[in-house]
Tab-separated table of C-alpha atoms and ligand atoms in Angstrom:
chain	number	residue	atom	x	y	z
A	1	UNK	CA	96.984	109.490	111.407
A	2	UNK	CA	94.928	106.975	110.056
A	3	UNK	CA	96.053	104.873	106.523
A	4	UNK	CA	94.921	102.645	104.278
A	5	UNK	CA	96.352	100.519	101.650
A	6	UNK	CA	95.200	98.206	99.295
A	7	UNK	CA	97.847	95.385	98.613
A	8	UNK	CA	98.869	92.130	96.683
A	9	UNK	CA	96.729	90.896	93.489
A	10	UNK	CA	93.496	90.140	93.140
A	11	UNK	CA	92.204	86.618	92.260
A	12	UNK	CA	89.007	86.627	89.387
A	13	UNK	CA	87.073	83.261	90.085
A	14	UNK	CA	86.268	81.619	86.460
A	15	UNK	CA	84.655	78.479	88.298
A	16	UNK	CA	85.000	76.720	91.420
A	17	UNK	CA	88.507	75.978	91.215
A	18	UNK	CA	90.071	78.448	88.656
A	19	UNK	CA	90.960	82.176	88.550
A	20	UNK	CA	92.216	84.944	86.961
A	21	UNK	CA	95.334	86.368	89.040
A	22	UNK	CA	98.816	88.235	88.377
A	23	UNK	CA	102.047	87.831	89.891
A	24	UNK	CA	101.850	90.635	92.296
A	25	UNK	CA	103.813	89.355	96.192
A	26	UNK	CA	101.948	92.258	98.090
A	27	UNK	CA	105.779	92.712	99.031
A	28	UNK	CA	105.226	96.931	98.744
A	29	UNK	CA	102.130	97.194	100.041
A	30	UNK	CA	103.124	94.969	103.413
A	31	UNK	CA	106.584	97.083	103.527
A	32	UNK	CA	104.184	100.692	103.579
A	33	UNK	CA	102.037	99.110	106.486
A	34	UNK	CA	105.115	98.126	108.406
A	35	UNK	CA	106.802	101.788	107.560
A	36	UNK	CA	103.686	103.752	108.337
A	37	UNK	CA	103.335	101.898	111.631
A	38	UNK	CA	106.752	102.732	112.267
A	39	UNK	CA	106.015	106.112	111.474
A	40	UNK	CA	102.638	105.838	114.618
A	41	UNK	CA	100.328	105.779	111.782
A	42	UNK	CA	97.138	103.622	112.115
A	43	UNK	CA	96.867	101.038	109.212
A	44	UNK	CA	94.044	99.588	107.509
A	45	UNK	CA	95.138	97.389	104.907
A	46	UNK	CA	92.997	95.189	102.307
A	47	UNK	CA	95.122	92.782	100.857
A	48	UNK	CA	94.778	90.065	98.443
A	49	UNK	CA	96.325	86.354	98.123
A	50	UNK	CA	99.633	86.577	99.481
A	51	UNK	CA	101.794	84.231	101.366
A	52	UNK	CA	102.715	87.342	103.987
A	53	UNK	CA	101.468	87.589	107.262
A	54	UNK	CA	102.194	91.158	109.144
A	55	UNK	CA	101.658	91.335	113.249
A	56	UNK	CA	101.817	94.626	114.339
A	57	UNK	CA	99.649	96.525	116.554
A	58	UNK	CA	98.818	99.541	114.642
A	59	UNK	CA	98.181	97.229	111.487
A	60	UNK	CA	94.996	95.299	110.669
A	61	UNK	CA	94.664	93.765	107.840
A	62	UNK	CA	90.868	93.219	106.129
A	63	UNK	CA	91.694	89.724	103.657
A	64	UNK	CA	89.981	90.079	100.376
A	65	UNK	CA	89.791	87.631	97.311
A	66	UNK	CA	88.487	89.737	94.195
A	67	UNK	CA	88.185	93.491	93.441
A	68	UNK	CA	85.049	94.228	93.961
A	69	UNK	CA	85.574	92.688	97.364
A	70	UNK	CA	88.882	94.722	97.668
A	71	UNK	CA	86.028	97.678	96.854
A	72	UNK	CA	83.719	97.417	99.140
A	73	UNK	CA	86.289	97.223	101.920
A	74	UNK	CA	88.043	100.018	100.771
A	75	UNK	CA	85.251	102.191	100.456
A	76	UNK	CA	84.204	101.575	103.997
A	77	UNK	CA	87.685	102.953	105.435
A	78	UNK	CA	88.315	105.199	103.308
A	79	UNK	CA	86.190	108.257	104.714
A	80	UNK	CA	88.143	107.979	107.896
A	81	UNK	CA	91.506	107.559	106.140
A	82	UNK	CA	93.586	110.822	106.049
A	83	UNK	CA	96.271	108.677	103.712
A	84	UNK	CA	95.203	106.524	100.963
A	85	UNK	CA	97.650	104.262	99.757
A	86	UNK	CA	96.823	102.046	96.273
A	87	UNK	CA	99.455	99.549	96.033
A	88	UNK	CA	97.698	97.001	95.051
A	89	UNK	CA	97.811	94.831	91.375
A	90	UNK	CA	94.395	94.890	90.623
A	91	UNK	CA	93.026	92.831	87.838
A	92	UNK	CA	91.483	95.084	84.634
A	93	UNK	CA	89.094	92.697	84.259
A	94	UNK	CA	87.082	89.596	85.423
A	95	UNK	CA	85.130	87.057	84.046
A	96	UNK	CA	81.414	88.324	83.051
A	97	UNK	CA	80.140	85.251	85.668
A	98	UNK	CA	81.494	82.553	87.115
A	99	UNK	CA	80.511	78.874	86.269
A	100	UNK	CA	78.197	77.340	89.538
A	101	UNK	CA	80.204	74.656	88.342
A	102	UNK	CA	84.169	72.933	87.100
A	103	UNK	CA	84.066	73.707	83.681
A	104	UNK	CA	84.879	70.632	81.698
A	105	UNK	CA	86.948	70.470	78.659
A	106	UNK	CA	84.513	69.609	76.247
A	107	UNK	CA	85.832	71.717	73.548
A	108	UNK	CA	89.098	72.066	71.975
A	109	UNK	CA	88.839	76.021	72.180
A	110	UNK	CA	87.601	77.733	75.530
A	111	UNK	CA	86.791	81.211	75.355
A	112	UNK	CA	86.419	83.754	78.680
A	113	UNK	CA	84.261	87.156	78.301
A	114	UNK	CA	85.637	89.286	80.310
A	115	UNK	CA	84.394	92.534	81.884
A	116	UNK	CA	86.318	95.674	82.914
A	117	UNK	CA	86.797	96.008	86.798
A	118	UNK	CA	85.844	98.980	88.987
A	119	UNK	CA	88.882	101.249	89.257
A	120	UNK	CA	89.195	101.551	93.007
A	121	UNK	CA	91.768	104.214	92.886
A	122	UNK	CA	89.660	106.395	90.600
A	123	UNK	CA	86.381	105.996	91.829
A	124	UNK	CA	87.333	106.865	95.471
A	125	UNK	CA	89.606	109.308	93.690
A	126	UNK	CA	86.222	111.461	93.220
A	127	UNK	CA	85.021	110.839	96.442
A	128	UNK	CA	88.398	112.495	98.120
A	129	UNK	CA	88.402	115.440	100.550
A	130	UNK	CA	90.772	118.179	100.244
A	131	UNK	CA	92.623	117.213	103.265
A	132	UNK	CA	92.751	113.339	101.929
A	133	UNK	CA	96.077	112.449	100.717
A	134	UNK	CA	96.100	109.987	98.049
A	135	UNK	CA	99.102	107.844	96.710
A	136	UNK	CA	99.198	105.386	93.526
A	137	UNK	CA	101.643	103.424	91.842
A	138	UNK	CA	102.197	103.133	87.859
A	139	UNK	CA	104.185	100.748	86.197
A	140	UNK	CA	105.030	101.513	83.061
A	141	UNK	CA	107.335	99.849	80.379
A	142	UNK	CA	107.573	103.148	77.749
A	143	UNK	CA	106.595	107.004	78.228
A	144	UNK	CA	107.029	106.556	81.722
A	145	UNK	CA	106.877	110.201	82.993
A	146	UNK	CA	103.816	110.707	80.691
A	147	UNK	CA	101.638	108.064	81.524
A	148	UNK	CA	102.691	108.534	85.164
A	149	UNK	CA	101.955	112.191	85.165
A	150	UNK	CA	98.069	111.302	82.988
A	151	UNK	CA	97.868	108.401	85.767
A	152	UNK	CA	97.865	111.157	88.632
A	153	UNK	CA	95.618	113.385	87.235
A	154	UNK	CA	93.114	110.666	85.653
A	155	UNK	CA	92.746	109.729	89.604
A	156	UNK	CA	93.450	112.119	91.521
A	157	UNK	CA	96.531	110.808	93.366
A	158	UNK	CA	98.399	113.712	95.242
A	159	UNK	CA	101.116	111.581	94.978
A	160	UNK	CA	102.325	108.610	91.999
A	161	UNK	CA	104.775	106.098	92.452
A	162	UNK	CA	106.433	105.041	88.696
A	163	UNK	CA	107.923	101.529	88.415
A	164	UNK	CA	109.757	101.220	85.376
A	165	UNK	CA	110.279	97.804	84.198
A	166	UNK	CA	112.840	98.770	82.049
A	167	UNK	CA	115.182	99.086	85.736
A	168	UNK	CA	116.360	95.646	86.654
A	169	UNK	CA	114.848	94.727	89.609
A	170	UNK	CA	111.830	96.955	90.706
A	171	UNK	CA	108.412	95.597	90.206
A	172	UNK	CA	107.019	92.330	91.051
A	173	UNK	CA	108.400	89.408	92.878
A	174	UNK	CA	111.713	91.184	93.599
A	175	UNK	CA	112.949	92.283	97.106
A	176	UNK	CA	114.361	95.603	95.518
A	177	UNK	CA	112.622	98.689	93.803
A	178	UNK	CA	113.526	101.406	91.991
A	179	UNK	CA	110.954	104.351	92.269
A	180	UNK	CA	110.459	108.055	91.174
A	181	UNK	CA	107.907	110.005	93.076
A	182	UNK	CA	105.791	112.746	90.932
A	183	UNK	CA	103.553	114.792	92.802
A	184	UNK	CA	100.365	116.524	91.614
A	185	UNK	CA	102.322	119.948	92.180
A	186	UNK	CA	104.802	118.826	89.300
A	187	UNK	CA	108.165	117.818	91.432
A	188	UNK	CA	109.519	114.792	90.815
A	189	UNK	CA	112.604	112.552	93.124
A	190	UNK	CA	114.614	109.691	91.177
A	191	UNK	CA	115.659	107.029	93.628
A	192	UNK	CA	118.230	104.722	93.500
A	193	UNK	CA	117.139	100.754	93.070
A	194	UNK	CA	116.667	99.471	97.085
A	195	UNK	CA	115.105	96.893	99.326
A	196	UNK	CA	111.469	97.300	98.944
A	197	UNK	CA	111.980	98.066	103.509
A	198	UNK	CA	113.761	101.277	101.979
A	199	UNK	CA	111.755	102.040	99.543
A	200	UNK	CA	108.688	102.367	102.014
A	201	UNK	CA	110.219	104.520	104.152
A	202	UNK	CA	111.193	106.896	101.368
A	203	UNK	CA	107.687	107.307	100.621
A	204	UNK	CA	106.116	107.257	103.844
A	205	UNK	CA	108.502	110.534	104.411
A	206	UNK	CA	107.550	111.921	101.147
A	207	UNK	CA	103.522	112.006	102.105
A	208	UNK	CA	104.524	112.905	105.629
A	209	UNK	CA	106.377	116.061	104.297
A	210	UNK	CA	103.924	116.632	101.592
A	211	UNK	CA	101.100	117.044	104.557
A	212	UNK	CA	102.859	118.792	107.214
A	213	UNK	CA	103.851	121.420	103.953
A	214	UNK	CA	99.337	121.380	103.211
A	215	UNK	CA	98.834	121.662	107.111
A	216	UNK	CA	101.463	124.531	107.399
A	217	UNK	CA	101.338	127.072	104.790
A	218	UNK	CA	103.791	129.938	104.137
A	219	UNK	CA	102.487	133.264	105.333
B	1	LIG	N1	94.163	100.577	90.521
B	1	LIG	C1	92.993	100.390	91.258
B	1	LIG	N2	91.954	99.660	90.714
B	1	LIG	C2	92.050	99.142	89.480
B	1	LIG	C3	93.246	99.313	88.719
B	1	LIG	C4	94.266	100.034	89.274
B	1	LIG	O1	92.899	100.868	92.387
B	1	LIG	N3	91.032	98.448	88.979
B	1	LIG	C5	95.263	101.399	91.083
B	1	LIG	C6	96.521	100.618	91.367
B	1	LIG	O2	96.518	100.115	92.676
B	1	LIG	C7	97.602	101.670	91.135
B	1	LIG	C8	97.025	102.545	90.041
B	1	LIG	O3	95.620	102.364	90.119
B	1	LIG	O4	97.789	102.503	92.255
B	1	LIG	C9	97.565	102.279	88.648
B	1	LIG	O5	97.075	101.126	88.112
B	1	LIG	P1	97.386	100.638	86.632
B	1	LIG	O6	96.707	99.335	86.459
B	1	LIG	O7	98.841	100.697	86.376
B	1	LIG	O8	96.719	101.770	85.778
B	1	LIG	P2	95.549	101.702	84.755
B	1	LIG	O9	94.762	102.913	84.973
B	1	LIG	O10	94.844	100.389	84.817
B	1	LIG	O11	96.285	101.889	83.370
B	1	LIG	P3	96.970	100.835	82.382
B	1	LIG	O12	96.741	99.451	82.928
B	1	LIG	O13	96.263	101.109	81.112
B	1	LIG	O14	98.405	101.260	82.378
């Protein structure tokens, strides 16, 4: 089985020296690589900034700065991924152009256009295969199941991971997570708050299950 994962943030360049960025550690998406490894998967995984570093034979990992880089990597694997995995914090938007360049501070105001970002998830989302599996996280701070279960279908995940940040201690920059798992067919698993290691496995068995049940229908 062949996977890949987008991971970590992504960093917007504004000029030579500055960017745009988020908080995201990459934590998740390195603990899915190592867990579908474990699991004899092959993993491709894009990953922005992060101070991880992964050495495992069945992992390579493609280093990428902004989101349209994270993109165009992604969209080369992704036709020979069964798994897709979108774990990564991507940034909605990026400045319109970056300065050749420092910008000095001339003015007492400084103002940034910004432009929306592709949606990586969504546009390979259209480009998926039946047998394709594909996996995204949401984290939400109100409506959770709702905008998890619009996420999904907006998409096309098979499978949706909800944060809530309302649970102390899942999201970014902790070691611990606290997932539910809704999947396009309407179930849905609460799980308790875990090391980000456990958390990974649980969903690494929940897309194993979900494609050995598409692979091996009832008579
Ligand atoms: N994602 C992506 N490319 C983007 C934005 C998001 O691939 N440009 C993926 C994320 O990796 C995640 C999922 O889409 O798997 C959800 O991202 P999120 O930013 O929470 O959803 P949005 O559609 O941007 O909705 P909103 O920010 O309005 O909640």
């Amino acid at each position: 089985m062949r996977v890949l994962i987008t991971a970590g943030p992504t960093y917007e360049p504004i000029d030579p020296v500055r960017f745009i960025g988020n908080r995201s550690t990459g934590k998740m998406g390195y603990a899915l690589a190592e867990a579908f490894a474990a699991r004899g998967a092959d993993v491709t995984m894009v990953s922005g900034p992060t101070q991880l570093h992964i050495q495992h034979p069945r992992i390579e990992v493609i280093a990428v700065q902004t989101a349209d880089e994270m993109y165009a990597a992604a969209a080369k694997i992704a036709p020979q991924a069964d798994v897709w995995v979108f774990a990564a914090a991507v940034a909605d938007y990026k400045p319109r152009s970056m300065a050749t360049n420092k910008i000095k501070k001339d003015g007492d105001t400084l103002t940034l256009e910004l432009v929306k970002n592709i949606d990586i998830a969504a546009t390979l989302g259209k480009q998926k295969r039946p047998e394709q599996f594909s996996v995204g996280f949401a984290l939400e701070t109100n409506d959770e199941e709702a905008h998890a279960r619009a996420k999904l279908q907006r998409k096309n995940f098979d499978l949706i991971v909800l944060n809530s940040l309302r649970d102390a201690g899942a999201g970014f920059g902790h070691d611990t997570n606290k997932v539910t798992l809704l999947t396009a067919g309407g179930q849905m698993t609460i799980f308790e708050l875990k090391p980000k290691a456990e958390v990974a496995r649980d969903i690494v068995q929940t897309v194993l299950a979900s494609l050995s049940a598409i692979s091996t229908p009832h008579a």
